[in-house]
mmCIF file of C-alpha atoms and ligand atoms in Angstrom:
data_model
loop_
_atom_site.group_PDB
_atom_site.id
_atom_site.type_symbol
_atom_site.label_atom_id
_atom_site.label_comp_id
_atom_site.label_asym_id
_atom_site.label_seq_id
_atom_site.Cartn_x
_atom_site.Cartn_y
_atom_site.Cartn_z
ATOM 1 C CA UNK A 1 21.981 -6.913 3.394
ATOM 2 C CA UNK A 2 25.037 -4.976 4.470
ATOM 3 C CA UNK A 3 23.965 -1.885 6.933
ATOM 4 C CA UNK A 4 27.540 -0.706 8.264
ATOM 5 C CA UNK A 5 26.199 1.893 10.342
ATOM 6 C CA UNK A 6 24.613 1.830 13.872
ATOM 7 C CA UNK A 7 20.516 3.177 13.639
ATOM 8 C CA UNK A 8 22.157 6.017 15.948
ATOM 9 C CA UNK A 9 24.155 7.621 13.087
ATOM 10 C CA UNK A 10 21.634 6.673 10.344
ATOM 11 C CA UNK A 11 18.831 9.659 9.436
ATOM 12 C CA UNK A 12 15.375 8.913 11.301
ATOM 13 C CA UNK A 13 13.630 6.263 9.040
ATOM 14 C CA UNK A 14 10.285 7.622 10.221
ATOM 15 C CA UNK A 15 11.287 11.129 8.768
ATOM 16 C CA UNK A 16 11.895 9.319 5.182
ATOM 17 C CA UNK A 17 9.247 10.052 2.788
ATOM 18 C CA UNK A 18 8.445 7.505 0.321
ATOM 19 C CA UNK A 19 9.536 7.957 -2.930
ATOM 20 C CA UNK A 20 6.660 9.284 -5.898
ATOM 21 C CA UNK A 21 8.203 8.228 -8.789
ATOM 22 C CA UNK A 22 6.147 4.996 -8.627
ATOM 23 C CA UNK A 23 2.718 3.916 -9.519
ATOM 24 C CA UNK A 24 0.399 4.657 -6.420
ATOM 25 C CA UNK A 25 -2.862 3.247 -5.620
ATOM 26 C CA UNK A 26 -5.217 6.545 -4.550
ATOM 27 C CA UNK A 27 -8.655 4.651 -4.997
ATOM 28 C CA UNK A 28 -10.963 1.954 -5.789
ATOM 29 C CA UNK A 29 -12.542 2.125 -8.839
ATOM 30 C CA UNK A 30 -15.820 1.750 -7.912
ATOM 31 C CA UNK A 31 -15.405 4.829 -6.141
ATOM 32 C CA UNK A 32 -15.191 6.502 -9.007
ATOM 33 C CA UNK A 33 -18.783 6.476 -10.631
ATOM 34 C CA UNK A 34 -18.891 7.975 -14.409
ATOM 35 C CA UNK A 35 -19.278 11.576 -14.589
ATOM 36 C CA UNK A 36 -17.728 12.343 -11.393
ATOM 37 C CA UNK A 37 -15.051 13.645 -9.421
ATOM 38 C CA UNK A 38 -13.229 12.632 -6.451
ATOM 39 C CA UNK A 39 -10.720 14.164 -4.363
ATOM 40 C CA UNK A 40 -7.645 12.273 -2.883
ATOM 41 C CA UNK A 41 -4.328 13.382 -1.215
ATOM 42 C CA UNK A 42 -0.460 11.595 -1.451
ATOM 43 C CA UNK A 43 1.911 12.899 0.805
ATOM 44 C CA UNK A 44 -0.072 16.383 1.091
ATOM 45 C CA UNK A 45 -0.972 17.018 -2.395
ATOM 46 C CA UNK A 46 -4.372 16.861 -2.958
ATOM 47 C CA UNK A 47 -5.061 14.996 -6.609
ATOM 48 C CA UNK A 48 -8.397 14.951 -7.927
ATOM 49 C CA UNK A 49 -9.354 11.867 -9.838
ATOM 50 C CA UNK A 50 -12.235 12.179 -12.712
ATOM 51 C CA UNK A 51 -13.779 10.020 -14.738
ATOM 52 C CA UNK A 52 -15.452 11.052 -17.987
ATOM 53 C CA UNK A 53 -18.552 10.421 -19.389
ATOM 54 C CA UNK A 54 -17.028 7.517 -21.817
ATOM 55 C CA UNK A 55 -15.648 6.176 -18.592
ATOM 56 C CA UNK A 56 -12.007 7.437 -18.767
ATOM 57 C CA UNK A 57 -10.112 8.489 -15.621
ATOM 58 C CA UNK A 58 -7.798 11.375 -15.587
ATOM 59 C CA UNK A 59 -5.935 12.739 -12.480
ATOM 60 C CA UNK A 60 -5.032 16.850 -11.860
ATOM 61 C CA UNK A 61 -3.547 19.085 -9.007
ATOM 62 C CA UNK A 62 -6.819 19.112 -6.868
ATOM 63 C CA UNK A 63 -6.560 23.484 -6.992
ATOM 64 C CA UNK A 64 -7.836 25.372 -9.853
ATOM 65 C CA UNK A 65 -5.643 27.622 -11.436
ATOM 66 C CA UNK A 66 -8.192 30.484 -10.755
ATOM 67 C CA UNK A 67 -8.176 30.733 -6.919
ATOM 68 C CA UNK A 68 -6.627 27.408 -5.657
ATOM 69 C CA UNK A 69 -10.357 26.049 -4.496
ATOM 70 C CA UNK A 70 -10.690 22.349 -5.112
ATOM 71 C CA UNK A 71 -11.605 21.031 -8.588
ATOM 72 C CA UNK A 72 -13.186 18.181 -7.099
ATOM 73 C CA UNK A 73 -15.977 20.285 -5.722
ATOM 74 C CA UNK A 74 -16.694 20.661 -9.926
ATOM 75 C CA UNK A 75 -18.645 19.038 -12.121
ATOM 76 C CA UNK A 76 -17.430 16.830 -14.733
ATOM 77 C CA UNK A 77 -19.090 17.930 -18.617
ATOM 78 C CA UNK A 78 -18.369 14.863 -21.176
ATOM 79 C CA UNK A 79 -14.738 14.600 -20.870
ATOM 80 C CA UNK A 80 -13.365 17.399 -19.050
ATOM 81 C CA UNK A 81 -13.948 18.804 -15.307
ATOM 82 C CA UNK A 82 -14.852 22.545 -14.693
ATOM 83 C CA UNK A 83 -14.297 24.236 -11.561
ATOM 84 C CA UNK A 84 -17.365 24.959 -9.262
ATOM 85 C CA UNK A 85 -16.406 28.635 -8.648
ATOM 86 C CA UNK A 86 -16.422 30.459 -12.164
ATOM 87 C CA UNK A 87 -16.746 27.785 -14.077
ATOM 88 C CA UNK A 88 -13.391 27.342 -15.512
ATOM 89 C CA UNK A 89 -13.089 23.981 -17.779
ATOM 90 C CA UNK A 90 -9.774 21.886 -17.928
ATOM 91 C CA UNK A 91 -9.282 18.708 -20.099
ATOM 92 C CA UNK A 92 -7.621 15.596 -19.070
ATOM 93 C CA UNK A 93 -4.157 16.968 -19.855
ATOM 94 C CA UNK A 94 -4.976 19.880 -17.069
ATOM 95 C CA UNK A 95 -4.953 22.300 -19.176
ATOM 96 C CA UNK A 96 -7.711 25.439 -19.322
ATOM 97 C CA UNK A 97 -9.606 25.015 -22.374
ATOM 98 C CA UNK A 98 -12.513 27.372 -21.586
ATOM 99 C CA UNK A 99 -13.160 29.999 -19.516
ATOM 100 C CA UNK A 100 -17.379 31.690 -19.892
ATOM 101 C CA UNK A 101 -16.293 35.086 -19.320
ATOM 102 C CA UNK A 102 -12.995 35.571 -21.312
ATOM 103 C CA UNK A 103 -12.685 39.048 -22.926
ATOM 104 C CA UNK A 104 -11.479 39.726 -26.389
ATOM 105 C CA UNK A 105 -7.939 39.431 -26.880
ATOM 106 C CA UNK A 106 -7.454 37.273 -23.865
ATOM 107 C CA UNK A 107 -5.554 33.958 -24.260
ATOM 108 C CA UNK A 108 -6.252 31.590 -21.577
ATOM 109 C CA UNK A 109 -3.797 30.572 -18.704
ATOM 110 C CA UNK A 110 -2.027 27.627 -18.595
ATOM 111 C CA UNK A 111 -4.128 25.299 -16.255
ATOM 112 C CA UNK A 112 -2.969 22.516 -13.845
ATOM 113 C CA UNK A 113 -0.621 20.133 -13.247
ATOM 114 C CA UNK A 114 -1.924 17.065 -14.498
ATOM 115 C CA UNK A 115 -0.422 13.180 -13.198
ATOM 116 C CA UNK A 116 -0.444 9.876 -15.153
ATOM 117 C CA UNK A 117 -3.110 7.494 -14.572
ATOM 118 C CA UNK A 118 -4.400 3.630 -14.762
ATOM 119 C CA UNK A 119 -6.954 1.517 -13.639
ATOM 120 C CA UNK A 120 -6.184 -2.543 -12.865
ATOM 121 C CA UNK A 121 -7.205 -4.674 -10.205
ATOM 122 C CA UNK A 122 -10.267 -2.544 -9.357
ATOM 123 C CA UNK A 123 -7.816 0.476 -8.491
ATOM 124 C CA UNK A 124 -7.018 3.551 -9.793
ATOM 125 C CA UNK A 125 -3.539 4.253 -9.725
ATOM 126 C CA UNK A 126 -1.344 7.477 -10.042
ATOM 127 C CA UNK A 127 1.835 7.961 -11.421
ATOM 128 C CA UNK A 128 2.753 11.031 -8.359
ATOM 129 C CA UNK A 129 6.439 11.190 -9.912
ATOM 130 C CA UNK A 130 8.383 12.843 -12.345
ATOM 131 C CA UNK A 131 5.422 12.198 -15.607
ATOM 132 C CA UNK A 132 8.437 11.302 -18.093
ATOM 133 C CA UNK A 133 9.515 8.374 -15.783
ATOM 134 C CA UNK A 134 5.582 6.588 -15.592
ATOM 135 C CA UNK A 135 6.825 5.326 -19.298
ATOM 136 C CA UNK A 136 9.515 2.964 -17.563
ATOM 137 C CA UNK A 137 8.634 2.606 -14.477
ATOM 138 C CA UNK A 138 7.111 -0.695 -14.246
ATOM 139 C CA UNK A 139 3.399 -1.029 -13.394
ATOM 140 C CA UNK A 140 2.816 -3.530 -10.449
ATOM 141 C CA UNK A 141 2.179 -6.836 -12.334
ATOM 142 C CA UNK A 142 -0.112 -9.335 -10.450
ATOM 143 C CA UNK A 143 -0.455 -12.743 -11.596
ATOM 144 C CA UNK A 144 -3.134 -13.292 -9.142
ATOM 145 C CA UNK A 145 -5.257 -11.356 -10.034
ATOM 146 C CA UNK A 146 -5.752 -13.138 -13.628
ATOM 147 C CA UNK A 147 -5.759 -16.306 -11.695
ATOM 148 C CA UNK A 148 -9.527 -17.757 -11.497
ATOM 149 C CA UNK A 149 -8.748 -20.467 -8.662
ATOM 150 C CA UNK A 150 -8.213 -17.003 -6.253
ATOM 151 C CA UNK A 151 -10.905 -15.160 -4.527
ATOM 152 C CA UNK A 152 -9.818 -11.606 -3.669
ATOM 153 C CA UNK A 153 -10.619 -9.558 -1.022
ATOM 154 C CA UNK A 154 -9.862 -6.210 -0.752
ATOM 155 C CA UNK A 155 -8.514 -4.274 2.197
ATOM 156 C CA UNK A 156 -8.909 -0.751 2.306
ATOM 157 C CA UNK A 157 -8.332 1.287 5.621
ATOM 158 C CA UNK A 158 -6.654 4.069 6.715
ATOM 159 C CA UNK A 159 -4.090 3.816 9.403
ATOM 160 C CA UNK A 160 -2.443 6.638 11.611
ATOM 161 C CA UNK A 161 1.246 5.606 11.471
ATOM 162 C CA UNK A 162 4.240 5.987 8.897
ATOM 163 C CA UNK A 163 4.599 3.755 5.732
ATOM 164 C CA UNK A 164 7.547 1.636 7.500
ATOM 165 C CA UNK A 165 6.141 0.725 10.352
ATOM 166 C CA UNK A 166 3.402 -1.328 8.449
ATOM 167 C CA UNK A 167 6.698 -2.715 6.125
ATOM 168 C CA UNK A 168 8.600 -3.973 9.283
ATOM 169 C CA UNK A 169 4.982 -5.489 11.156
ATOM 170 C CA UNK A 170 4.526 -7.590 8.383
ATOM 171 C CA UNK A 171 7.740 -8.870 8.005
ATOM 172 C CA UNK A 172 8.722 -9.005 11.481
ATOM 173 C CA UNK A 173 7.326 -12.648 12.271
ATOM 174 C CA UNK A 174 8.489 -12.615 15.684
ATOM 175 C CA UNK A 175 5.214 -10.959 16.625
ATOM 176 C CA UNK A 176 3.586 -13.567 16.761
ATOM 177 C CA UNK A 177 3.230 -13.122 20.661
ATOM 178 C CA UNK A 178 1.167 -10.376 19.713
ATOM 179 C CA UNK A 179 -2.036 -12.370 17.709
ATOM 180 C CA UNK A 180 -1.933 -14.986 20.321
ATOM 181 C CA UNK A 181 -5.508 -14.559 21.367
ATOM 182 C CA UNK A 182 -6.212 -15.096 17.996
ATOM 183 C CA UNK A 183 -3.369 -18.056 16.567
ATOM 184 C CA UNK A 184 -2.508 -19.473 20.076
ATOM 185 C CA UNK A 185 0.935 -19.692 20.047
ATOM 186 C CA UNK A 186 3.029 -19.855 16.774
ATOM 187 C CA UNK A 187 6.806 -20.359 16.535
ATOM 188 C CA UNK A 188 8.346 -19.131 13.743
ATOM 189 C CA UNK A 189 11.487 -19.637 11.946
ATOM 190 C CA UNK A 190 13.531 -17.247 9.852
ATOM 191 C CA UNK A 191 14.813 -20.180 6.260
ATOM 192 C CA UNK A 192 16.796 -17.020 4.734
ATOM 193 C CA UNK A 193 17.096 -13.300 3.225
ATOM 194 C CA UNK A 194 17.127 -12.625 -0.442
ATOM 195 C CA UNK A 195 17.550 -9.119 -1.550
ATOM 196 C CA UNK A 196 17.945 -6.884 -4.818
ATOM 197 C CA UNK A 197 18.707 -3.141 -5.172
ATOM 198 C CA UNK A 198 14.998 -2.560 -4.787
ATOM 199 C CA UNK A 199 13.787 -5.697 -2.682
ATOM 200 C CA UNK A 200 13.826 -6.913 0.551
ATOM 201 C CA UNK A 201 12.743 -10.814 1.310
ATOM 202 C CA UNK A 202 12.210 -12.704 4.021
ATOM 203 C CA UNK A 203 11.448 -16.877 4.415
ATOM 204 C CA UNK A 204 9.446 -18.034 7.156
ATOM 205 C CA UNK A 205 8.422 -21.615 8.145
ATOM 206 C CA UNK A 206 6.287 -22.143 11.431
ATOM 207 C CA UNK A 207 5.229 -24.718 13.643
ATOM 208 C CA UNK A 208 2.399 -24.295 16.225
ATOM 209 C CA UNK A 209 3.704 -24.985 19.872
ATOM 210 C CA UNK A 210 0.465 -24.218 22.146
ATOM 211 C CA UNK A 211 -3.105 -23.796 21.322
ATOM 212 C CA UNK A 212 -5.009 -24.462 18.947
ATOM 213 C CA UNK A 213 -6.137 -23.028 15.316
ATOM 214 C CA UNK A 214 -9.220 -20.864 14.721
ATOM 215 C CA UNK A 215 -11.348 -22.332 11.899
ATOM 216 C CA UNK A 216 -10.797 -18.819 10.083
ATOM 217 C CA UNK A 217 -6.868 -19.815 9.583
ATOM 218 C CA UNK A 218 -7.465 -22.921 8.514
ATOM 219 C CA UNK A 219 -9.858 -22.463 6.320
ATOM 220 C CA UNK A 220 -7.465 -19.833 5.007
ATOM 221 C CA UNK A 221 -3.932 -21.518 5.202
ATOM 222 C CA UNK A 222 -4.883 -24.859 5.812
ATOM 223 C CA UNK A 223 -3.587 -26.864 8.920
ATOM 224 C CA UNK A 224 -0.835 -25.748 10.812
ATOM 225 C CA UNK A 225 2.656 -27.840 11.034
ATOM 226 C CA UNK A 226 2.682 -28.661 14.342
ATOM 227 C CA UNK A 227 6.261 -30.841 13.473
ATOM 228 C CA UNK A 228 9.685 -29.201 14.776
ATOM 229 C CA UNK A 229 10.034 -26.624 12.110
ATOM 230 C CA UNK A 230 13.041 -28.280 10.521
ATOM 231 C CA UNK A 231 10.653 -30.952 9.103
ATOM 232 C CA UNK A 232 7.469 -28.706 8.314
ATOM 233 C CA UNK A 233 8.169 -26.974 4.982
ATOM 234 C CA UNK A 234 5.030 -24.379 4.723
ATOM 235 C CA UNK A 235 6.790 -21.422 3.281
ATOM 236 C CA UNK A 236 5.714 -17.577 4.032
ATOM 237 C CA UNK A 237 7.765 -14.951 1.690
ATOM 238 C CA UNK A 238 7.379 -11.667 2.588
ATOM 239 C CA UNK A 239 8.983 -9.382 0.444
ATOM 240 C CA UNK A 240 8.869 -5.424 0.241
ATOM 241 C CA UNK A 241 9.514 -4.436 -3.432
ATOM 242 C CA UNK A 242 9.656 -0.951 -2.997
ATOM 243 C CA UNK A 243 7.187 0.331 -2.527
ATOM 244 C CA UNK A 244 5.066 -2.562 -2.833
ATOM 245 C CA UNK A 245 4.401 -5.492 0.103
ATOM 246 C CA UNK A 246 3.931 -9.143 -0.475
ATOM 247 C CA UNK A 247 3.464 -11.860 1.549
ATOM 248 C CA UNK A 248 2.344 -15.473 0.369
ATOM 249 C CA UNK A 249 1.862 -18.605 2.315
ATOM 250 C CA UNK A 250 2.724 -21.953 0.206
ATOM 251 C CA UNK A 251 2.002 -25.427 1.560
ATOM 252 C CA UNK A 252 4.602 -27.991 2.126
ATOM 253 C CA UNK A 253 3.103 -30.128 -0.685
ATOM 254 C CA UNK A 254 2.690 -27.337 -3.031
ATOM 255 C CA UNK A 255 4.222 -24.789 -5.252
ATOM 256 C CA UNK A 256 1.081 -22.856 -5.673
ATOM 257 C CA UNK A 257 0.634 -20.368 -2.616
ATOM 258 C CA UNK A 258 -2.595 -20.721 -0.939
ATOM 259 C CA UNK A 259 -2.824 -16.929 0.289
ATOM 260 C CA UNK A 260 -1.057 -14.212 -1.835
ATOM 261 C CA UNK A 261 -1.590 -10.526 -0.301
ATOM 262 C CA UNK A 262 -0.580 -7.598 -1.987
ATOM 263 C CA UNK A 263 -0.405 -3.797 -0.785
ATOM 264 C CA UNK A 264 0.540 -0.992 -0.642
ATOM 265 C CA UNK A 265 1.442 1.733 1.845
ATOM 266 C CA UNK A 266 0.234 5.354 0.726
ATOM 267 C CA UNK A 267 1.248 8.594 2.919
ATOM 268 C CA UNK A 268 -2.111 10.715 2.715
ATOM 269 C CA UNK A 269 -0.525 14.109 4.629
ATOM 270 C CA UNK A 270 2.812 16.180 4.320
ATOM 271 C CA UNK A 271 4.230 14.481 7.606
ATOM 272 C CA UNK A 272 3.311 10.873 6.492
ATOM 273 C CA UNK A 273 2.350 9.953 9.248
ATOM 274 C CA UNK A 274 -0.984 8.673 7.874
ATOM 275 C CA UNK A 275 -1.345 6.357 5.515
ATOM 276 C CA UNK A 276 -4.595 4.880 3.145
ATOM 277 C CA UNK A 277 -3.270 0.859 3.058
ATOM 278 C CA UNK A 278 -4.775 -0.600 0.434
ATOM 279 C CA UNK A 279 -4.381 -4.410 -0.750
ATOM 280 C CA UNK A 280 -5.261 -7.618 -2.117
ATOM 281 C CA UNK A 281 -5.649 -10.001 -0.332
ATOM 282 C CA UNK A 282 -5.948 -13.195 -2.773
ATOM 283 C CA UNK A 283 -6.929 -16.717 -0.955
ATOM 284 C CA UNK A 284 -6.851 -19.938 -3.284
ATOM 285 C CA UNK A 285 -10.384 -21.656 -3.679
ATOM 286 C CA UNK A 286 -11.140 -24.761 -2.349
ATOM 287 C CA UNK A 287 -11.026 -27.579 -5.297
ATOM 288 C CA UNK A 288 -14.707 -28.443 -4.176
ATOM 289 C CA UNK A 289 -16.644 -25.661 -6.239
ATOM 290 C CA UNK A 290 -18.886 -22.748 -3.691
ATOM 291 C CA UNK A 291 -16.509 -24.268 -0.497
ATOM 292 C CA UNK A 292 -15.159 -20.534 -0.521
ATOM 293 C CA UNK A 293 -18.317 -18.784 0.130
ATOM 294 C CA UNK A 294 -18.947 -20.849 2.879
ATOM 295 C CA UNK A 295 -15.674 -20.613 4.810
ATOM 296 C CA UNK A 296 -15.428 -17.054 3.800
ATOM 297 C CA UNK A 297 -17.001 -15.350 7.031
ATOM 298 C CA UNK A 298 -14.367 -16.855 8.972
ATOM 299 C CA UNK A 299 -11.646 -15.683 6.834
ATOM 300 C CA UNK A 300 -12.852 -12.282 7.292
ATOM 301 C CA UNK A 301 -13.265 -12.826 10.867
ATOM 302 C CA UNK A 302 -9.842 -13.939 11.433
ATOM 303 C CA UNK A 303 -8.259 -11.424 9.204
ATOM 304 C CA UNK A 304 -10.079 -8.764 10.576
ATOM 305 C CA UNK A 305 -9.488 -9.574 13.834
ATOM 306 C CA UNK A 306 -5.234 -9.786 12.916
ATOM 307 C CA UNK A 307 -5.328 -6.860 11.019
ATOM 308 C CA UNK A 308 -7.280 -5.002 14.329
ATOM 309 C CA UNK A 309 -4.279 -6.203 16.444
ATOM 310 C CA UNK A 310 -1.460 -5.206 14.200
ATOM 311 C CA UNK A 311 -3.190 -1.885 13.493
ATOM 312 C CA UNK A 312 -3.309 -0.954 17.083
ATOM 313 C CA UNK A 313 0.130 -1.922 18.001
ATOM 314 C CA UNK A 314 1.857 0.569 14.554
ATOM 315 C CA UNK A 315 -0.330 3.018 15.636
ATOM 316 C CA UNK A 316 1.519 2.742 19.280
ATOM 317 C CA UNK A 317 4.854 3.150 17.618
ATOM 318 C CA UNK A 318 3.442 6.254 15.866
ATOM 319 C CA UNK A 319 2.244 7.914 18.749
ATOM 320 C CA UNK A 320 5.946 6.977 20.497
ATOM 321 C CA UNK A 321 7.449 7.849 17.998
ATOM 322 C CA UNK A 322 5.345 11.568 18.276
ATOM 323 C CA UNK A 323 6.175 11.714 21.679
ATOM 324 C CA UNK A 324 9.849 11.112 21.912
ATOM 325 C CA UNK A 325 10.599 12.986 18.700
ATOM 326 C CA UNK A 326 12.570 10.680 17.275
ATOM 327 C CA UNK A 327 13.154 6.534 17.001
ATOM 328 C CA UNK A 328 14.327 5.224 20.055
ATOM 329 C CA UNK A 329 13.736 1.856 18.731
ATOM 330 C CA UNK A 330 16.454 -0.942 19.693
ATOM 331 C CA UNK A 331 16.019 -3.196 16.864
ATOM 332 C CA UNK A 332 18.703 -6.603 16.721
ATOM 333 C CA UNK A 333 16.226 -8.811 14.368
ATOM 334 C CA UNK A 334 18.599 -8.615 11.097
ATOM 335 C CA UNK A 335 15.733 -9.043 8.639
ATOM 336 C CA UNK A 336 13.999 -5.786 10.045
ATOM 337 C CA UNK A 337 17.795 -4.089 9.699
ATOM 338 C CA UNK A 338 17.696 -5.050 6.262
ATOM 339 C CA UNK A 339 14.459 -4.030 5.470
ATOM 340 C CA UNK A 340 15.103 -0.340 7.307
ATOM 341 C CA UNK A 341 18.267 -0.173 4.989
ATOM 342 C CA UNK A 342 15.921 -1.022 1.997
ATOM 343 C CA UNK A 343 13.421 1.614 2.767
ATOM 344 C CA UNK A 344 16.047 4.353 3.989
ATOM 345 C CA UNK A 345 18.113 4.192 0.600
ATOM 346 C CA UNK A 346 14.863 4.216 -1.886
ATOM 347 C CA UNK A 347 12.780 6.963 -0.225
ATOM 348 C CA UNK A 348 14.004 10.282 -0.033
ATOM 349 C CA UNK A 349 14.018 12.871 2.948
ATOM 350 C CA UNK A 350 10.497 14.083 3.994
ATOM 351 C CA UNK A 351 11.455 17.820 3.143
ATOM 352 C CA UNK A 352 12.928 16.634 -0.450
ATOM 353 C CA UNK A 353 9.523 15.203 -0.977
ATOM 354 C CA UNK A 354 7.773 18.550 0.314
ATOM 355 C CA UNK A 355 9.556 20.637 -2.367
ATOM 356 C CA UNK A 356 8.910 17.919 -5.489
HETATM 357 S S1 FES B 1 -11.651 29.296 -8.668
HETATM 358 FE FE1 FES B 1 -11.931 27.874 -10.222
HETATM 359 S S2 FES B 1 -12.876 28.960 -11.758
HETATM 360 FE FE2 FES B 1 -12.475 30.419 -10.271
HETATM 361 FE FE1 FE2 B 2 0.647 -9.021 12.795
#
């Protein structure tokens, strides 16, 4: 992807905020129990997510209209949610149909802002954009997830470092150096780019060149190429369609990926500087039926123990980032220039965001 200009001249990536007029994860649904509430934040605004008494989940401005106090501290009645304070009642559209102690000849106010909603995959996503644009903006679609030979896991953590740092970890493949307690040592090599207006891929192969593999991977991916890697033809994509992350791992042999991983990024405060990463994290079953079970503790293991590594190391670039005030980051890997270009031109500057 064509970036003309140096880093130097370009506005601090780590000062872009992502963009809300997209569909945005903000909690599991089984977080959610029926007749309750449950507060949540993206990018600073607080959101409070309720689910009715028929099981329907609407999402408001977390502040009442009254006196700004939280409307997830209130209790939800059938299908609406009333503030804890004086008892104000607002329906799912936000607004105020009921206040106890209205006097004659009173109307009442408006009520709250109030933000599209879905639930899929076990998630509850927001629409934290412009409302008119959740009609064509697509929903994330994943196949995957309708797929019965995958087992999902779900990852769920929150992680003190901005959105793009997490983008350019998992697409940056040249880490490897940093998981080799866990992978031994993993060459890889970059097949090619592809990009769109809103998407950012990169192609991996990868051949092991010291060590050896922890029963976790292979249960998960299978066994490594350890061939030069112009012969070994395991494929990872990982692609960043904003906003969204993917990365799947495909066998030489096989169209049909053996790990698809989906996720997403979510600023939780003003700065973004903290984000709630959720995914799905889909691994293709063994053909012999209850295999998966067996080999799943060592999945986790592994994965847990990569995601612990990578985790550490953004939150290092954070806190360098904090320190030095601004990126001082000396990047030449073209895929990660690419993918910085991807994420500067669809976000929008942090204090744009502040004022939507
Ligand atoms: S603050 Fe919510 S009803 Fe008064
Ligand atoms: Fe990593």
């Amino acid at each position: 992807m064509p970036d003309p200009n140096p880093e130097s001249e370009l506005m601090d990536l780590r000062r872009i905020g992502i963009h809300p007029d997209f569909w945005y994860p903000l909690a599991w649904s089984r977080e959610l129990k029926k007749g309750k509430s449950l507060g949540v934040t993206f990018a600073g605004n607080p959101i409070v997510l309720a689910r009715t008494q028929k099981g329907e989940v609407f999402a408001l401005a977390d502040r009442c209209s009254h006196r700004q106090v939280p409307l997830s501290l209130g209790v939800v009645c059938g299908e609406t949610l009333k503030c804890c304070y004086h008892a104000w009642s607002y329906d799912k559209s936000g607004k105020c149909i009921n206040i106890p102690y209205l006097e004659k000849g009173q109307s009442l106010p408006e009520g709250v802002r109030s933000y599209p909603s879905q639930e899929a995959y076990g998630l509850i996503f927001v629409f934290t954009g412009e409302p008119i644009k959740s009609e064509i903006v697509p929903f994330p679609d994943l196949p995957g997830q309708r797929d019965p030979e995958f087992k999902t896991r779900r990852l769920s953590r929150r992680i003190r470092c901005h959105y793009s740092f997490l983008h350019e970890n998992l697409m940056d493949m040249n880490h490897q150096y940093l998981h080799r307690s866990l992978m031994g040592g993993i060459k890889p090599t970059l097949l090619q780019t592809n990009f769109g207006e809103h998407w950012y891929e990169a192609v991996y192969t990868f051949n092991r060149v010291s060590g050896r593999q922890s029963l976790g991977e292979k249960f998960m991916l299978g066994q490594s190429a350890s061939a030069p890697a112009d012969s070994a033809h395991d494929l990872m994509r990982v692609c960043t369609r904003y906003p969204y992350q993917t990365l799947t791992f495909s066998r030489a042999n096989s169209e049909k990926p053996v790990l698809d991983l989906w996720l997403c990024y979510v600023p939780m405060d003003a700065e973004q500087k903290v984000n709630h990463s959720f995914g799905l994290m889909m691994i293709r079953k063994p053909s012999l039926p209850g295999l998966i079970h067996l080999f799943w503790p060592f999945i986790i293991g592994f994965t847990e123990g990569i995601f612990a590594q990578d985790r550490m190391i953004v939150e290092k670039e954070q806190a360098a980032h904090d320190q030095q005030g601004k990126d001082q980051n000396f990047e030449i890997f073209s895929v990660i220039r690419g993918l910085r270009h991807l994420l500067r031109t669809q976000g929008l500057p942090l204090k744009n965001v502040l004022e939507l």
